[in-house]
Short mmCIF file of the C-alpha atoms (twelve columns), coordinates in Angstrom:
data_MODEL
# 
_entry.id   MODEL 
# 
loop_
_atom_site.group_PDB 
_atom_site.id 
_atom_site.type_symbol 
_atom_site.label_atom_id 
_atom_site.label_alt_id 
_atom_site.label_comp_id 
_atom_site.label_asym_id 
_atom_site.label_seq_id 
_atom_site.Cartn_x 
_atom_site.Cartn_y 
_atom_site.Cartn_z 
_atom_site.pdbx_PDB_model_num 
ATOM 1   C CA . VAL A 1   -46.930 -103.675 -116.134 1 
ATOM 2   C CA . GLN A 2   -50.188 -104.437 -118.050 1 
ATOM 3   C CA . LEU A 3   -52.301 -104.260 -121.478 1 
ATOM 4   C CA . GLN A 4   -56.149 -105.200 -121.219 1 
ATOM 5   C CA . ALA A 5   -57.652 -105.402 -124.146 1 
ATOM 6   C CA . SER A 6   -61.437 -105.145 -124.822 1 
ATOM 7   C CA . GLY A 7   -64.094 -104.384 -127.306 1 
ATOM 8   C CA . GLY A 8   -64.374 -107.874 -129.661 1 
ATOM 9   C CA . GLY A 9   -67.529 -109.057 -130.539 1 
ATOM 10  C CA . LEU A 10  -70.054 -110.485 -133.293 1 
ATOM 11  C CA . VAL A 11  -70.900 -108.056 -136.172 1 
ATOM 12  C CA . GLN A 12  -71.858 -108.447 -139.358 1 
ATOM 13  C CA . ALA A 13  -70.071 -107.911 -142.572 1 
ATOM 14  C CA . GLY A 14  -69.551 -103.953 -143.488 1 
ATOM 15  C CA . GLY A 15  -70.616 -103.310 -139.593 1 
ATOM 16  C CA . SER A 16  -68.061 -101.473 -137.326 1 
ATOM 17  C CA . LEU A 17  -66.268 -102.496 -134.027 1 
ATOM 18  C CA . ARG A 18  -64.046 -100.335 -131.954 1 
ATOM 19  C CA . LEU A 19  -61.216 -102.037 -129.524 1 
ATOM 20  C CA . SER A 20  -59.408 -100.631 -126.713 1 
ATOM 21  C CA . CYS A 21  -56.315 -101.575 -125.445 1 
ATOM 22  C CA . VAL A 22  -55.707 -99.939  -121.727 1 
ATOM 23  C CA . ALA A 23  -52.341 -99.324  -120.468 1 
ATOM 24  C CA . SER A 24  -50.880 -99.949  -116.961 1 
ATOM 25  C CA . GLY A 25  -48.218 -100.212 -114.515 1 
ATOM 26  C CA . ARG A 26  -45.874 -97.611  -115.918 1 
ATOM 27  C CA . THR A 27  -45.433 -94.753  -118.357 1 
ATOM 28  C CA . PHE A 28  -45.763 -95.808  -122.224 1 
ATOM 29  C CA . SER A 29  -44.494 -92.325  -123.594 1 
ATOM 30  C CA . SER A 30  -41.248 -93.996  -125.402 1 
ATOM 31  C CA . TYR A 31  -43.620 -96.827  -126.450 1 
ATOM 32  C CA . VAL A 32  -45.085 -98.135  -129.429 1 
ATOM 33  C CA . LEU A 33  -48.438 -99.669  -129.202 1 
ATOM 34  C CA . GLY A 34  -49.759 -101.567 -131.790 1 
ATOM 35  C CA . TRP A 35  -52.356 -104.240 -132.809 1 
ATOM 36  C CA . PHE A 36  -52.124 -107.349 -133.767 1 
ATOM 37  C CA . ARG A 37  -54.659 -110.569 -134.997 1 
ATOM 38  C CA . GLN A 38  -54.291 -113.812 -135.494 1 
ATOM 39  C CA . ALA A 39  -57.166 -116.001 -136.854 1 
ATOM 40  C CA . PRO A 40  -57.785 -119.966 -136.523 1 
ATOM 41  C CA . GLY A 41  -54.977 -121.761 -138.518 1 
ATOM 42  C CA . LYS A 42  -52.991 -119.002 -139.372 1 
ATOM 43  C CA . GLU A 43  -50.121 -116.967 -137.758 1 
ATOM 44  C CA . ARG A 44  -50.224 -113.968 -136.190 1 
ATOM 45  C CA . GLU A 45  -50.002 -111.062 -138.271 1 
ATOM 46  C CA . PHE A 46  -49.420 -107.197 -137.669 1 
ATOM 47  C CA . VAL A 47  -52.468 -104.850 -137.967 1 
ATOM 48  C CA . ALA A 48  -51.508 -101.230 -136.684 1 
ATOM 49  C CA . SER A 49  -49.334 -99.430  -134.633 1 
ATOM 50  C CA . ILE A 50  -48.910 -95.678  -132.732 1 
ATOM 51  C CA . SER A 51  -46.303 -93.959  -130.835 1 
ATOM 52  C CA . TRP A 52  -47.575 -93.310  -127.748 1 
ATOM 53  C CA . THR A 53  -46.210 -90.133  -128.643 1 
ATOM 54  C CA . PRO A 54  -46.483 -88.029  -131.925 1 
ATOM 55  C CA . VAL A 55  -43.104 -88.911  -133.466 1 
ATOM 56  C CA . SER A 56  -44.294 -90.494  -136.133 1 
ATOM 57  C CA . SER A 57  -47.336 -91.367  -138.596 1 
ATOM 58  C CA . PRO A 58  -49.569 -94.611  -137.204 1 
ATOM 59  C CA . ARG A 59  -48.549 -97.694  -139.428 1 
ATOM 60  C CA . TYR A 60  -51.330 -99.999  -140.515 1 
ATOM 61  C CA . ALA A 61  -51.228 -103.138 -142.901 1 
ATOM 62  C CA . ASP A 62  -52.333 -103.209 -146.171 1 
ATOM 63  C CA . SER A 63  -55.151 -105.331 -146.022 1 
ATOM 64  C CA . VAL A 64  -56.801 -102.822 -143.378 1 
ATOM 65  C CA . LYS A 65  -55.696 -99.522  -144.831 1 
ATOM 66  C CA . GLY A 66  -58.665 -97.137  -145.141 1 
ATOM 67  C CA . ARG A 67  -60.993 -99.599  -143.271 1 
ATOM 68  C CA . PHE A 68  -59.047 -99.563  -139.724 1 
ATOM 69  C CA . ILE A 69  -57.727 -96.706  -137.657 1 
ATOM 70  C CA . ILE A 70  -55.785 -96.575  -134.589 1 
ATOM 71  C CA . PHE A 71  -55.737 -93.873  -132.080 1 
ATOM 72  C CA . ARG A 72  -54.695 -92.901  -128.729 1 
ATOM 73  C CA . ASP A 73  -56.002 -91.305  -125.477 1 
ATOM 74  C CA . ASN A 74  -53.117 -90.405  -123.514 1 
ATOM 75  C CA . ALA A 75  -55.350 -88.957  -120.448 1 
ATOM 76  C CA . LYS A 76  -56.567 -92.754  -119.979 1 
ATOM 77  C CA . ASN A 77  -53.629 -94.518  -120.875 1 
ATOM 78  C CA . THR A 78  -55.763 -96.020  -124.136 1 
ATOM 79  C CA . VAL A 79  -55.290 -96.655  -127.565 1 
ATOM 80  C CA . TYR A 80  -58.118 -97.635  -129.639 1 
ATOM 81  C CA . LEU A 81  -58.316 -99.620  -132.894 1 
ATOM 82  C CA . GLN A 82  -61.851 -98.091  -134.968 1 
ATOM 83  C CA . MET A 83  -62.673 -101.216 -137.205 1 
ATOM 84  C CA . HIS A 84  -65.236 -100.173 -140.150 1 
ATOM 85  C CA . SER A 85  -66.216 -102.012 -143.474 1 
ATOM 86  C CA . LEU A 86  -65.931 -105.210 -141.421 1 
ATOM 87  C CA . ARG A 87  -65.130 -108.223 -143.365 1 
ATOM 88  C CA . PRO A 88  -65.567 -112.240 -142.657 1 
ATOM 89  C CA . ASP A 89  -61.678 -112.055 -143.190 1 
ATOM 90  C CA . ASP A 90  -61.392 -109.930 -140.525 1 
ATOM 91  C CA . THR A 91  -62.449 -112.440 -137.911 1 
ATOM 92  C CA . ALA A 92  -59.516 -113.631 -135.186 1 
ATOM 93  C CA . VAL A 93  -58.608 -112.852 -131.992 1 
ATOM 94  C CA . TYR A 94  -56.930 -109.278 -131.524 1 
ATOM 95  C CA . TYR A 95  -53.912 -108.565 -129.681 1 
ATOM 96  C CA . CYS A 96  -52.398 -105.483 -128.260 1 
ATOM 97  C CA . ALA A 97  -48.897 -105.184 -127.649 1 
ATOM 98  C CA . GLY A 98  -46.349 -102.655 -126.898 1 
ATOM 99  C CA . ARG A 99  -42.388 -101.935 -127.527 1 
ATOM 100 C CA . TYR A 100 -39.947 -99.640  -126.474 1 
ATOM 101 C CA . ARG A 101 -39.464 -97.235  -129.201 1 
ATOM 102 C CA . THR A 102 -35.981 -98.112  -130.401 1 
ATOM 103 C CA . ASN A 103 -36.842 -102.092 -130.069 1 
ATOM 104 C CA . SER A 104 -37.664 -104.005 -133.180 1 
ATOM 105 C CA . ASP A 105 -39.845 -106.793 -131.564 1 
ATOM 106 C CA . TYR A 106 -42.807 -105.997 -129.071 1 
ATOM 107 C CA . GLU A 107 -42.256 -107.516 -125.730 1 
ATOM 108 C CA . ILE A 108 -45.456 -106.624 -124.135 1 
ATOM 109 C CA . TRP A 109 -48.847 -108.471 -124.629 1 
ATOM 110 C CA . GLY A 110 -52.371 -108.262 -123.479 1 
ATOM 111 C CA . GLN A 111 -55.003 -110.726 -123.974 1 
ATOM 112 C CA . GLY A 112 -56.994 -111.450 -126.841 1 
ATOM 113 C CA . THR A 113 -60.421 -109.946 -127.635 1 
ATOM 114 C CA . GLN A 114 -62.291 -111.798 -130.107 1 
ATOM 115 C CA . VAL A 115 -63.999 -110.432 -133.171 1 
ATOM 116 C CA . THR A 116 -66.052 -112.326 -135.349 1 
ATOM 117 C CA . VAL A 117 -67.666 -111.232 -138.744 1 
ATOM 118 C CA . SER A 118 -70.735 -112.975 -140.337 1 
ATOM 119 C CA . SER A 119 -71.302 -112.948 -143.501 1 
# 
């Protein structure tokens, strides 16, 4: 079971980036996939999550609502995080993670991808 994140990079403030998370090794139809981020010197924080099947609406942290969009492509086993209007405080390592829909904790984690937003 693996989650592979990619798409990070360096972008100017106000720009956009799209992160991808490819899931492999199992059927994720009963899973919730989420994005988290960790900035230097700060704790990891929730960014957004989406159910693999459309049983509920996506969830977003208040800090990214209206700027970030999480969506999935089931045929490609991929979840995306489209980020718009990026700000320097969005700079962090972004991680994708998965949890079984009845679990409260995420038990599967991918490697991080660095997002750096310059002012």
